[in-house]
Short mmCIF file of C-alpha atoms in Angstrom, two decimals:
data_model
loop_
_atom_site.label_atom_id
_atom_site.label_comp_id
_atom_site.label_asym_id
_atom_site.label_seq_id
_atom_site.Cartn_x
_atom_site.Cartn_y
_atom_site.Cartn_z
CA MET A 20 -35.49 -49.65 2.88
CA ALA A 21 -32.55 -48.25 0.92
CA ALA A 22 -31.32 -44.78 1.79
CA PRO A 23 -32.06 -42.17 -0.87
CA THR A 24 -29.21 -41.53 -3.26
CA ALA A 25 -27.74 -38.04 -3.06
CA ALA A 26 -27.97 -35.98 -6.22
CA PRO A 27 -24.67 -35.86 -8.10
CA ARG A 28 -22.67 -32.74 -7.44
CA PRO A 29 -21.92 -30.54 -10.45
CA PRO A 30 -18.29 -30.84 -11.54
CA TYR A 31 -17.67 -27.11 -10.95
CA ASP A 32 -18.70 -24.72 -8.21
CA VAL A 33 -18.49 -21.75 -10.60
CA LEU A 34 -18.11 -21.55 -14.38
CA LEU A 35 -17.02 -18.34 -16.14
CA ARG A 36 -18.31 -18.93 -19.65
CA GLY A 37 -17.73 -17.16 -22.95
CA GLY A 38 -15.03 -14.72 -21.85
CA THR A 39 -11.69 -13.65 -23.27
CA LEU A 40 -8.80 -14.56 -21.01
CA VAL A 41 -5.92 -12.17 -20.25
CA ASP A 42 -3.95 -14.57 -18.12
CA GLY A 43 -1.51 -12.27 -16.29
CA THR A 44 1.64 -13.49 -18.06
CA GLY A 45 1.63 -10.70 -20.63
CA ALA A 46 0.67 -13.17 -23.38
CA PRO A 47 -1.96 -12.20 -25.96
CA ARG A 48 -5.58 -12.62 -24.95
CA ARG A 49 -7.43 -15.74 -25.96
CA ALA A 50 -10.89 -17.24 -25.69
CA ALA A 51 -11.33 -19.61 -22.73
CA ASP A 52 -13.86 -20.76 -20.17
CA ILE A 53 -12.80 -21.02 -16.53
CA GLY A 54 -14.07 -23.70 -14.19
CA ILE A 55 -13.63 -23.41 -10.44
CA THR A 56 -13.85 -26.19 -7.92
CA GLY A 57 -12.45 -26.36 -4.40
CA GLY A 58 -10.96 -22.89 -4.79
CA ARG A 59 -8.82 -23.91 -7.77
CA ILE A 60 -8.97 -23.09 -11.49
CA ALA A 61 -9.34 -25.26 -14.58
CA VAL A 62 -8.81 -23.55 -17.94
CA LEU A 63 -11.30 -25.04 -20.40
CA PRO A 64 -11.67 -24.81 -24.17
CA PRO A 65 -14.14 -22.13 -25.25
CA GLY A 66 -17.69 -23.36 -25.64
CA THR A 67 -17.32 -25.96 -22.90
CA ARG A 68 -20.65 -26.62 -21.22
CA PRO A 69 -20.06 -28.68 -18.10
CA GLU A 70 -22.41 -28.57 -15.17
CA ALA A 71 -21.75 -25.88 -12.57
CA ALA A 72 -23.53 -24.70 -9.42
CA GLU A 73 -23.22 -21.12 -10.70
CA VAL A 74 -22.54 -19.85 -14.21
CA ILE A 75 -21.26 -16.32 -14.88
CA ASP A 76 -21.79 -15.13 -18.42
CA ALA A 77 -18.49 -13.50 -19.43
CA ALA A 78 -19.35 -13.05 -23.11
CA GLY A 79 -17.88 -9.82 -24.47
CA ARG A 80 -15.82 -9.39 -21.31
CA ILE A 81 -12.26 -9.95 -20.18
CA VAL A 82 -11.34 -12.49 -17.50
CA THR A 83 -8.13 -11.77 -15.57
CA PRO A 84 -6.39 -12.95 -12.41
CA GLY A 85 -7.39 -11.08 -9.29
CA PHE A 86 -5.38 -7.89 -8.97
CA ILE A 87 -2.58 -7.75 -6.39
CA ASP A 88 -2.16 -4.39 -4.67
CA VAL A 89 1.53 -4.46 -3.75
CA HIS A 90 1.47 -1.33 -1.61
CA THR A 91 -1.25 -0.78 0.97
CA HIS A 92 -1.59 0.50 4.50
CA SER A 93 -4.65 -1.63 5.22
CA ASP A 94 -3.00 -3.62 8.03
CA ALA A 95 -5.66 -2.73 10.62
CA LEU A 96 -8.72 -2.48 8.39
CA ALA A 97 -9.90 -6.02 9.10
CA ALA A 98 -7.99 -6.58 12.31
CA ARG A 99 -9.71 -7.69 15.49
CA PRO A 100 -9.83 -4.78 17.97
CA ALA A 101 -8.47 -5.34 21.44
CA ASP A 102 -11.92 -5.17 23.00
CA ARG A 103 -13.36 -7.96 20.84
CA ALA A 104 -11.82 -11.38 21.25
CA GLU A 105 -13.74 -13.22 18.54
CA GLY A 106 -14.95 -12.46 15.03
CA GLY A 107 -17.79 -10.03 14.64
CA GLY A 108 -19.44 -8.73 11.52
CA ASP A 109 -19.44 -5.71 9.30
CA GLY A 110 -18.59 -3.26 12.06
CA ASP A 111 -18.83 0.43 11.37
CA ASP A 112 -20.39 1.35 8.01
CA ALA A 113 -17.53 3.72 7.17
CA LEU A 114 -14.98 0.97 7.75
CA GLU A 115 -16.98 -1.48 5.68
CA ALA A 116 -17.01 0.99 2.77
CA LEU A 117 -13.22 1.14 3.06
CA ARG A 118 -12.98 -2.67 3.05
CA LEU A 119 -15.13 -2.89 -0.07
CA ALA A 120 -13.27 -0.25 -2.10
CA PRO A 121 -10.38 -2.42 -3.33
CA LEU A 122 -12.60 -5.44 -3.93
CA LEU A 123 -15.00 -3.50 -6.17
CA GLN A 124 -12.14 -2.60 -8.53
CA GLY A 125 -10.89 -6.18 -8.72
CA VAL A 126 -8.22 -6.35 -6.00
CA THR A 127 -8.18 -9.78 -4.38
CA THR A 128 -4.83 -9.63 -2.53
CA GLU A 129 -3.31 -6.72 -0.59
CA ILE A 130 0.28 -6.45 0.62
CA ALA A 131 0.49 -4.45 3.85
CA GLY A 132 3.35 -3.53 6.19
CA ASN A 133 4.70 -0.94 3.78
CA CYS A 134 6.80 2.19 4.37
CA GLY A 135 8.32 0.66 7.48
CA SER A 136 5.04 0.64 9.43
CA GLY A 137 3.00 -2.39 10.43
CA LEU A 138 1.16 -4.06 13.28
CA PHE A 139 4.19 -6.19 14.18
CA PRO A 140 6.83 -7.06 15.43
CA ALA A 141 8.03 -6.05 18.86
CA ARG A 142 9.47 -7.40 22.05
CA PRO A 143 6.66 -7.94 24.57
CA GLU A 144 7.82 -5.13 26.84
CA ARG A 145 7.62 -2.64 23.96
CA LEU A 146 4.06 -3.46 22.85
CA PRO A 147 2.30 -0.87 25.06
CA ALA A 148 4.49 1.95 23.76
CA LEU A 149 3.83 0.88 20.17
CA ALA A 150 0.06 0.94 20.61
CA GLU A 151 -0.09 4.75 20.42
CA HIS A 152 2.08 4.74 17.30
CA THR A 153 -0.13 2.20 15.49
CA ARG A 154 -3.25 4.15 16.50
CA VAL A 155 -1.93 7.26 14.80
CA VAL A 156 -0.54 5.49 11.72
CA PHE A 157 -3.59 3.34 11.01
CA GLY A 158 -6.26 5.49 12.60
CA ILE A 159 -8.67 2.68 13.36
CA GLY A 160 -9.53 2.04 16.98
CA ALA A 161 -7.66 -0.01 19.52
CA VAL A 162 -5.87 -2.54 17.31
CA PRO A 163 -2.99 -3.96 19.32
CA PRO A 164 0.45 -4.57 17.79
CA ALA A 165 1.70 -8.16 17.79
CA GLU A 166 4.98 -9.79 18.74
CA ASP A 167 5.49 -11.44 15.34
CA PHE A 168 3.81 -12.38 12.06
CA ASP A 169 1.93 -15.27 13.67
CA GLY A 170 0.38 -12.79 16.09
CA PHE A 171 -0.53 -10.44 13.25
CA ALA A 172 -2.17 -13.29 11.33
CA ALA A 173 -4.15 -14.38 14.38
CA GLY A 174 -5.41 -10.81 14.78
CA GLN A 175 -6.97 -10.63 11.31
CA ASP A 176 -10.73 -11.16 11.67
CA PRO A 177 -12.11 -13.61 9.07
CA ALA A 178 -15.55 -12.09 9.57
CA LEU A 179 -14.21 -8.85 8.10
CA ARG A 180 -11.76 -10.01 5.43
CA ARG A 181 -13.06 -9.21 1.93
CA THR A 182 -9.65 -9.75 0.32
CA HIS A 183 -6.50 -11.72 1.05
CA ILE A 184 -3.69 -10.00 2.93
CA ALA A 185 0.05 -10.57 3.01
CA SER A 186 2.42 -8.39 4.99
CA LEU A 187 5.96 -7.13 4.96
CA VAL A 188 7.93 -6.59 8.17
CA GLY A 189 8.01 -2.84 8.77
CA HIS A 190 11.49 -1.71 9.79
CA GLY A 191 10.18 1.30 11.69
CA THR A 192 7.91 -0.90 13.77
CA LEU A 193 10.70 -3.44 14.24
CA ARG A 194 13.14 -0.73 15.34
CA ALA A 195 10.65 0.85 17.74
CA GLY A 196 9.73 -2.60 19.00
CA VAL A 197 13.33 -3.26 20.01
CA MET A 198 14.89 0.13 20.82
CA GLY A 199 12.06 2.67 20.93
CA PHE A 200 11.94 5.97 19.03
CA ASP A 201 15.43 7.23 19.83
CA ASP A 202 17.44 9.02 17.14
CA ARG A 203 20.64 6.99 17.51
CA PRO A 204 22.36 3.93 16.03
CA PRO A 205 21.40 0.60 17.57
CA ALA A 206 23.76 -1.00 20.05
CA PRO A 207 25.21 -4.29 18.78
CA GLY A 208 22.79 -6.30 20.91
CA GLU A 209 19.84 -4.28 19.66
CA LEU A 210 20.81 -4.86 16.02
CA ARG A 211 21.16 -8.59 16.71
CA ALA A 212 17.72 -8.55 18.33
CA MET A 213 16.21 -6.79 15.30
CA CYS A 214 17.81 -9.29 12.93
CA ALA A 215 16.56 -12.23 15.00
CA LEU A 216 13.02 -10.87 15.19
CA LEU A 217 12.99 -10.15 11.46
CA ASP A 218 14.28 -13.67 10.76
CA ARG A 219 11.48 -15.15 12.84
CA CYS A 220 8.77 -13.16 11.08
CA LEU A 221 10.10 -14.01 7.62
CA ALA A 222 10.24 -17.70 8.56
CA GLN A 223 6.60 -17.45 9.68
CA GLY A 224 5.56 -16.19 6.24
CA ALA A 225 6.04 -12.43 6.12
CA ALA A 226 6.65 -11.30 2.55
CA GLY A 227 9.79 -9.17 2.95
CA LEU A 228 11.31 -6.18 4.75
CA SER A 229 10.03 -2.64 4.25
CA THR A 230 11.51 0.71 5.23
CA GLY A 231 10.04 4.20 5.43
CA LEU A 232 13.09 6.42 5.55
CA ILE A 233 11.20 9.72 5.87
CA TYR A 234 9.30 8.51 8.93
CA PRO A 235 10.40 8.25 12.54
CA PRO A 236 11.99 6.04 13.73
CA GLY A 237 12.99 4.46 10.40
CA GLY A 238 14.61 7.65 9.20
CA TYR A 239 17.02 7.53 12.15
CA ALA A 240 18.68 4.40 10.73
CA GLY A 241 21.98 4.52 8.89
CA THR A 242 22.74 2.61 5.72
CA GLY A 243 24.79 -0.02 7.58
CA GLU A 244 21.83 -0.94 9.81
CA LEU A 245 19.63 -1.35 6.73
CA ILE A 246 22.20 -3.53 4.96
CA ALA A 247 22.40 -5.84 7.98
CA LEU A 248 18.61 -6.27 8.03
CA ALA A 249 18.34 -6.63 4.26
CA GLU A 250 20.88 -9.48 4.48
CA VAL A 251 18.34 -11.35 6.61
CA ALA A 252 15.68 -10.81 3.94
CA ALA A 253 18.13 -12.00 1.28
CA ARG A 254 18.72 -15.27 3.15
CA HIS A 255 14.99 -15.91 2.88
CA GLY A 256 14.92 -14.90 -0.79
CA LYS A 257 12.57 -12.03 0.03
CA PRO A 258 12.74 -8.40 -1.10
CA TYR A 259 13.89 -5.20 0.54
CA VAL A 260 11.01 -2.77 -0.11
CA THR A 261 11.79 0.89 0.49
CA HIS A 262 10.13 4.24 0.73
CA LEU A 263 13.26 6.16 -0.18
CA ARG A 264 14.96 8.58 2.19
CA ASP A 265 14.06 11.41 -0.18
CA GLU A 266 11.66 11.49 -3.14
CA MET A 267 12.18 15.19 -3.71
CA SER A 268 15.31 17.28 -4.26
CA GLN A 269 17.70 14.50 -3.19
CA VAL A 270 15.89 11.64 -4.91
CA GLU A 271 18.89 10.51 -6.96
CA THR A 272 21.06 10.23 -3.85
CA ALA A 273 18.29 8.26 -2.18
CA VAL A 274 18.03 5.88 -5.15
CA GLU A 275 21.79 5.32 -4.93
CA GLU A 276 21.48 4.42 -1.24
CA ALA A 277 18.74 1.89 -2.02
CA LEU A 278 20.86 0.33 -4.77
CA GLU A 279 23.85 0.16 -2.41
CA ILE A 280 21.74 -1.69 0.16
CA ALA A 281 20.62 -4.17 -2.51
CA ARG A 282 24.14 -4.72 -3.84
CA GLU A 283 25.70 -5.19 -0.40
CA SER A 284 22.94 -7.38 1.01
CA GLY A 285 21.98 -9.40 -2.06
CA ALA A 286 18.28 -8.75 -1.47
CA PRO A 287 15.92 -8.00 -4.36
CA LEU A 288 15.06 -4.29 -4.29
CA GLN A 289 11.55 -2.89 -4.61
CA ILE A 290 11.30 0.92 -4.69
CA SER A 291 7.93 1.89 -3.29
CA HIS A 292 5.61 4.30 -5.13
CA HIS A 293 8.46 5.64 -7.22
CA LYS A 294 8.04 9.34 -7.81
CA THR A 295 10.02 12.56 -8.13
CA ALA A 296 7.96 15.03 -6.14
CA GLY A 297 8.24 18.73 -5.34
CA ARG A 298 9.24 21.48 -7.71
CA HIS A 299 12.99 20.77 -7.34
CA ALA A 300 12.54 17.18 -8.57
CA TRP A 301 10.02 17.53 -11.36
CA GLY A 302 11.34 15.77 -14.43
CA ALA A 303 13.89 13.73 -12.47
CA THR A 304 12.34 10.43 -13.60
CA LEU A 305 14.30 11.09 -16.79
CA ARG A 306 17.34 10.28 -14.65
CA THR A 307 16.07 7.91 -11.96
CA LEU A 308 14.49 5.36 -14.29
CA PRO A 309 17.71 4.97 -16.33
CA MET A 310 19.55 4.52 -13.01
CA LEU A 311 17.30 1.56 -12.22
CA GLU A 312 17.65 0.16 -15.73
CA ARG A 313 21.46 0.33 -15.56
CA ALA A 314 21.51 -1.31 -12.15
CA ARG A 315 19.28 -4.10 -13.39
CA ALA A 316 21.53 -4.63 -16.40
CA GLU A 317 24.43 -4.93 -13.94
CA GLY A 318 22.66 -7.69 -12.00
CA VAL A 319 20.70 -5.84 -9.31
CA ASP A 320 17.17 -7.28 -9.07
CA VAL A 321 15.42 -3.91 -8.85
CA LEU A 322 11.78 -3.12 -9.62
CA CYS A 323 9.37 -0.43 -8.45
CA ASP A 324 5.68 0.25 -8.01
CA VAL A 325 3.56 3.30 -8.80
CA TYR A 326 0.10 4.72 -8.23
CA PRO A 327 -1.61 6.64 -11.06
CA TYR A 328 -2.06 10.06 -9.44
CA THR A 329 -0.07 13.27 -9.04
CA ALA A 330 -0.94 13.58 -5.34
CA GLY A 331 0.36 11.55 -2.43
CA SER A 332 -0.95 10.95 1.07
CA THR A 333 0.63 10.43 4.46
CA VAL A 334 0.37 11.36 8.15
CA LEU A 335 0.61 15.06 8.96
CA HIS A 336 3.33 14.73 11.57
CA ALA A 337 5.68 13.32 8.89
CA LEU A 338 5.80 16.83 7.40
CA LEU A 339 7.55 18.08 10.55
CA PRO A 340 11.35 17.88 10.90
CA PRO A 341 12.88 14.69 12.34
CA TRP A 342 13.97 16.31 15.59
CA ALA A 343 10.34 17.19 16.37
CA ASN A 344 9.30 13.53 16.12
CA GLU A 345 12.11 12.01 18.16
CA GLY A 346 10.76 9.89 20.98
CA GLY A 347 7.47 9.06 19.28
CA ILE A 348 4.00 10.60 19.16
CA GLY A 349 3.80 11.26 22.88
CA ALA A 350 7.06 13.19 22.86
CA LEU A 351 5.97 15.18 19.79
CA LEU A 352 2.68 16.18 21.41
CA ALA A 353 4.53 17.22 24.57
CA ARG A 354 6.76 19.56 22.52
CA LEU A 355 4.16 21.22 20.32
CA PRO A 356 2.62 23.66 22.85
CA ASP A 357 6.02 25.37 23.25
CA PRO A 358 6.25 28.57 21.11
CA ALA A 359 10.00 28.07 20.79
CA VAL A 360 9.43 24.63 19.26
CA ARG A 361 6.99 26.11 16.76
CA ASP A 362 9.52 28.78 15.81
CA ARG A 363 12.15 26.11 15.32
CA ILE A 364 9.76 24.12 13.09
CA ARG A 365 9.26 27.22 10.93
CA THR A 366 13.01 27.68 10.64
CA SER A 367 13.58 24.02 9.77
CA ILE A 368 10.98 24.21 7.00
CA ALA A 369 12.36 27.49 5.64
CA ARG A 370 16.03 26.48 5.73
CA GLY A 371 15.85 22.69 5.55
CA VAL A 372 17.53 20.08 7.71
CA ASP A 373 20.41 18.00 6.40
CA GLY A 374 19.15 14.61 5.21
CA TRP A 375 15.46 15.49 5.62
CA GLU A 376 12.89 15.34 2.84
CA ASN A 377 11.25 18.73 3.40
CA THR A 378 7.81 18.27 1.82
CA VAL A 379 6.48 21.72 2.69
CA GLY A 380 9.72 23.45 1.81
CA ASN A 381 9.62 21.74 -1.59
CA GLY A 382 6.02 22.72 -2.23
CA GLY A 383 4.06 24.78 0.28
CA TRP A 384 1.14 24.48 2.67
CA ASP A 385 -1.21 25.47 -0.16
CA LEU A 386 -0.55 22.04 -1.75
CA VAL A 387 -1.44 20.10 1.41
CA SER A 388 -5.03 19.25 2.32
CA VAL A 389 -6.53 17.41 5.30
CA ALA A 390 -7.75 13.90 4.50
CA ALA A 391 -8.68 12.64 7.97
CA ALA A 392 -9.16 14.60 11.20
CA PRO A 393 -11.90 12.75 13.09
CA ARG A 394 -12.58 15.53 15.61
CA HIS A 395 -12.53 18.24 12.92
CA PRO A 396 -14.51 16.84 9.97
CA ALA A 397 -15.10 20.33 8.57
CA ALA A 398 -11.37 20.54 7.86
CA GLU A 399 -11.36 17.37 5.75
CA GLY A 400 -10.87 18.02 2.06
CA ARG A 401 -9.54 21.55 2.61
CA ARG A 402 -6.06 23.04 2.09
CA ILE A 403 -4.04 23.83 5.20
CA ALA A 404 -3.08 27.28 3.90
CA ASP A 405 -6.77 28.18 3.56
CA LEU A 406 -7.69 26.73 6.94
CA ALA A 407 -4.91 28.70 8.63
CA ALA A 408 -5.91 31.93 6.89
CA GLU A 409 -9.53 31.51 8.02
CA ALA A 410 -8.32 30.90 11.57
CA GLY A 411 -6.25 34.08 11.42
CA THR A 412 -2.98 32.27 12.06
CA ASP A 413 -0.01 30.94 10.16
CA PRO A 414 0.10 27.34 8.85
CA VAL A 415 2.63 26.05 11.39
CA GLU A 416 0.49 27.33 14.28
CA TYR A 417 -2.59 25.75 12.70
CA VAL A 418 -0.84 22.41 12.12
CA CYS A 419 0.52 22.23 15.66
CA ASP A 420 -2.88 23.05 17.13
CA LEU A 421 -4.60 20.49 14.90
CA LEU A 422 -2.15 17.74 15.82
CA LEU A 423 -2.67 18.48 19.51
CA ALA A 424 -6.45 18.51 19.16
CA GLU A 425 -6.38 15.20 17.26
CA ALA A 426 -3.77 13.53 19.51
CA GLY A 427 -1.53 13.27 16.45
CA GLY A 428 -4.05 11.40 14.30
CA VAL A 429 -4.23 13.53 11.14
CA THR A 430 -3.77 12.29 7.56
CA ILE A 431 -3.06 14.61 4.65
CA ILE A 432 -2.97 14.67 0.86
CA SER A 433 -0.05 16.42 -0.86
CA HIS A 434 -0.36 17.60 -4.47
CA SER A 435 3.33 17.41 -5.29
CA MET A 436 3.94 15.55 -8.56
CA ARG A 437 3.84 16.23 -12.28
CA GLU A 438 1.87 14.18 -14.79
CA ASP A 439 4.77 13.45 -17.15
CA ASP A 440 6.76 11.87 -14.31
CA VAL A 441 3.81 9.70 -13.29
CA ARG A 442 3.31 8.54 -16.89
CA ARG A 443 6.99 7.62 -17.30
CA VAL A 444 6.94 5.38 -14.23
CA ILE A 445 3.64 3.73 -15.21
CA ALA A 446 5.02 2.94 -18.67
CA SER A 447 8.37 1.65 -17.40
CA PRO A 448 8.96 -2.09 -17.86
CA LEU A 449 10.28 -2.09 -14.28
CA SER A 450 7.04 -0.95 -12.63
CA MET A 451 4.01 -2.66 -11.18
CA ILE A 452 0.87 -1.11 -9.72
CA GLY A 453 0.16 -0.37 -6.06
CA SER A 454 -2.42 1.98 -4.62
CA ASP A 455 -0.47 3.17 -1.56
CA GLY A 456 -3.96 3.35 -0.12
CA VAL A 457 -4.35 4.81 3.36
CA PRO A 458 -7.84 3.56 4.23
CA LYS A 459 -9.03 5.79 7.03
CA PRO A 460 -12.46 7.38 7.51
CA GLY A 461 -12.79 10.97 6.31
CA ARG A 462 -11.75 11.93 2.80
CA PRO A 463 -9.02 9.45 1.93
CA HIS A 464 -7.05 9.66 -1.30
CA PRO A 465 -9.16 8.27 -4.19
CA ARG A 466 -6.33 5.90 -5.11
CA TRP A 467 -7.70 3.39 -2.57
CA ALA A 468 -10.88 2.97 -4.65
CA GLY A 469 -9.62 3.92 -8.10
CA SER A 470 -6.01 2.97 -8.88
CA PHE A 471 -6.54 -0.27 -10.78
CA ALA A 472 -9.59 0.88 -12.72
CA ARG A 473 -7.74 4.11 -13.55
CA ILE A 474 -4.80 2.20 -15.02
CA LEU A 475 -7.12 0.04 -17.14
CA GLY A 476 -9.44 2.82 -18.26
CA HIS A 477 -7.70 6.18 -18.30
CA TYR A 478 -4.06 5.23 -18.86
CA GLY A 479 -4.61 2.00 -20.76
CA ARG A 480 -7.66 2.30 -22.99
CA ASP A 481 -8.07 6.10 -23.25
CA GLU A 482 -4.44 7.26 -23.27
CA GLY A 483 -2.91 4.18 -24.89
CA LEU A 484 -0.01 4.19 -22.43
CA LEU A 485 -0.31 0.42 -21.85
CA THR A 486 -1.93 -2.48 -23.66
CA LEU A 487 -4.54 -4.38 -21.68
CA GLU A 488 -2.20 -7.38 -21.49
CA SER A 489 0.65 -5.22 -20.16
CA ALA A 490 -1.56 -3.45 -17.62
CA VAL A 491 -2.91 -6.74 -16.27
CA HIS A 492 0.62 -8.20 -16.15
CA LYS A 493 1.74 -5.25 -13.97
CA MET A 494 -1.23 -5.88 -11.64
CA THR A 495 -0.99 -9.67 -11.38
CA GLY A 496 1.86 -11.77 -12.74
CA VAL A 497 4.70 -9.36 -11.96
CA PRO A 498 3.74 -8.72 -8.31
CA ALA A 499 2.96 -12.40 -7.66
CA ARG A 500 6.43 -13.37 -8.85
CA ARG A 501 8.12 -10.51 -6.99
CA PHE A 502 6.52 -11.30 -3.63
CA GLY A 503 6.44 -15.09 -3.89
CA LEU A 504 2.65 -15.39 -4.02
CA THR A 505 2.62 -18.96 -5.30
CA GLY A 506 -0.49 -19.96 -7.24
CA ARG A 507 -1.64 -16.37 -7.66
CA GLY A 508 -1.21 -13.75 -10.35
CA THR A 509 -1.73 -15.92 -13.43
CA VAL A 510 -4.61 -18.03 -14.69
CA HIS A 511 -3.56 -21.64 -15.25
CA ASP A 512 -4.76 -25.09 -14.29
CA GLY A 513 -4.51 -25.51 -10.53
CA ALA A 514 -4.06 -21.81 -9.77
CA ARG A 515 -5.92 -20.29 -6.86
CA ALA A 516 -9.33 -19.07 -7.93
CA ASP A 517 -8.97 -15.30 -7.55
CA LEU A 518 -10.45 -13.76 -10.71
CA VAL A 519 -11.92 -10.60 -12.21
CA VAL A 520 -14.47 -10.23 -15.01
CA LEU A 521 -14.45 -6.76 -16.56
CA ASP A 522 -15.70 -4.84 -19.57
CA PRO A 523 -12.66 -3.38 -21.36
CA ASP A 524 -14.78 -0.73 -23.08
CA THR A 525 -16.37 0.72 -19.94
CA VAL A 526 -13.97 0.08 -17.07
CA ARG A 527 -13.01 3.39 -15.47
CA ASP A 528 -12.40 4.93 -12.07
CA ASN A 529 -15.04 7.20 -10.54
CA ALA A 530 -13.40 8.05 -7.20
CA THR A 531 -12.48 11.72 -6.76
CA PHE A 532 -10.91 13.81 -4.03
CA ASP A 533 -14.40 15.03 -3.09
CA ARG A 534 -16.01 11.57 -3.32
CA PRO A 535 -13.08 9.24 -2.76
CA LEU A 536 -14.86 5.90 -2.35
CA LEU A 537 -17.05 5.89 -5.47
CA ALA A 538 -16.89 2.44 -7.05
CA PRO A 539 -15.57 2.09 -10.60
CA ASP A 540 -17.56 1.20 -13.68
CA GLY A 541 -16.99 -1.92 -15.73
CA VAL A 542 -15.96 -4.46 -13.08
CA ALA A 543 -18.72 -7.05 -13.39
CA ALA A 544 -17.57 -9.87 -11.12
CA VAL A 545 -14.80 -10.69 -8.66
CA VAL A 546 -14.04 -14.18 -7.36
CA VAL A 547 -12.06 -14.58 -4.13
CA ALA A 548 -10.86 -18.05 -3.11
CA GLY A 549 -13.35 -19.62 -5.51
CA ARG A 550 -16.37 -17.73 -4.17
CA VAL A 551 -18.21 -14.96 -5.99
CA ALA A 552 -17.56 -11.82 -3.92
CA VAL A 553 -18.83 -9.31 -6.52
CA ARG A 554 -21.67 -10.05 -8.91
CA ASP A 555 -23.03 -7.55 -11.46
CA GLY A 556 -20.77 -4.91 -9.93
CA ARG A 557 -22.20 -5.32 -6.41
CA PRO A 558 -20.75 -7.06 -3.37
CA THR A 559 -22.41 -10.36 -2.48
CA GLY A 560 -21.51 -10.40 1.20
CA VAL A 561 -18.90 -13.12 0.74
CA ARG A 562 -15.88 -12.72 3.00
CA ALA A 563 -13.39 -15.27 1.75
CA GLY A 564 -10.12 -13.39 2.30
CA GLU A 565 -7.27 -15.16 4.05
CA VAL A 566 -3.88 -14.29 5.50
CA VAL A 567 -1.27 -15.26 2.90
CA ARG A 568 1.98 -16.74 4.15
CA VAL A 569 4.95 -16.55 1.79
CA PRO A 570 7.23 -19.58 2.13
#
């Protein structure tokens, strides 16, 4: 008896039918259907009606490449904790809400390892000391640091990955992983070790080198050290990505340092979340953006990224002077009970410290609110000046006590920018979009859930600052080219099937500082690696994200 014949398989796994394609290149929109099979794209003439296992009606909607968030701090969000050897499941509901936030606004690829901080690399003997640092920076359980990019990739849990992740090599982590948290130049052997470890991680597929020059220990590095490391990135054809040494009163000097590093090393330069913050720097984008344009005209491959908000977010201890943070979190916490140390912190903030970006001195404690303090949830969402007044103490006393009570693990939001500066950077032809999301439980900055929808809705459609084609280009084609994400960022035959279907008339961000994880409107479907991860604006449960290696 003959075996039954299997039913023929439809030619496509998914068909996006009837939509208008904005392909990520900046080209004008056009009608097209998109077929997906085996995780790859075929661009079809409109009206095509092949067989497909699933058809998504995109009529009246825009189809774009999946958005690429070039600046995240989501390194640990889907990492495998030290106490769980194999993949699990959703995990904590609060963490799962954080994992979903970028996906629901159309982000399909995140680039982590920014601002000099990541989950790798380090010499084996330094890994225990780094564990406390990564706990404070990422705020999510016992996620161990890794020796190199391969170790980082192995630690990402496929049972938790909603989106793809690539990672830069964080200079601060690299420096601490070789020479600890000392405020000193590296010895020649230590610099050689950092260069060798960076070279290994880049060869394994890390996307570039990042620095965070306001954070310890990255801020202890001199320009020569950074040039030597950026030369390694240049040999791999990968960018030097920098949180400048100062984004406030000395921002122009800091931009010049970054340009010097790029010129001397030959590495492409990416200025992270470009801003001019604090009252002494408001309006300075009128000078910094022309600086970048002139440098580019002179042959420096410089670009920047930006998030569409006038408030930033970081760890609370970064608002303290560099001397207070020397030696790492443990050393900081050992100092803070001392009244003399607290007096010295007050003096440093009032008078400044040479070479230090003095966030509070440039603004004030009334502009800083608590985003995450797990043991003090009542403080979350409230200004430090108000919290200190209610406690009957001054802000420095309150901050020191809070850091001690939280073992250093406090995240803040700083309302430090002006709208006209933000708009100039968004509109610049040199900018792309990154959330700078810090996805920790509590009341995180709404940029993690709202940046891309806010660009499309508020700044694009409502304010007319960008055309839809230009906005999508900044979110897809430009970052894919900058970070070497081959096959991503544009819709073409054979491209990887990461896609977004959205309504251009209704897309908008809903996340606020009070309700920071509210999903946006107008994002109908998201496809990750050829699988439908969002349907009718709701997650499907698909977890198709992968670790992306950049050749």
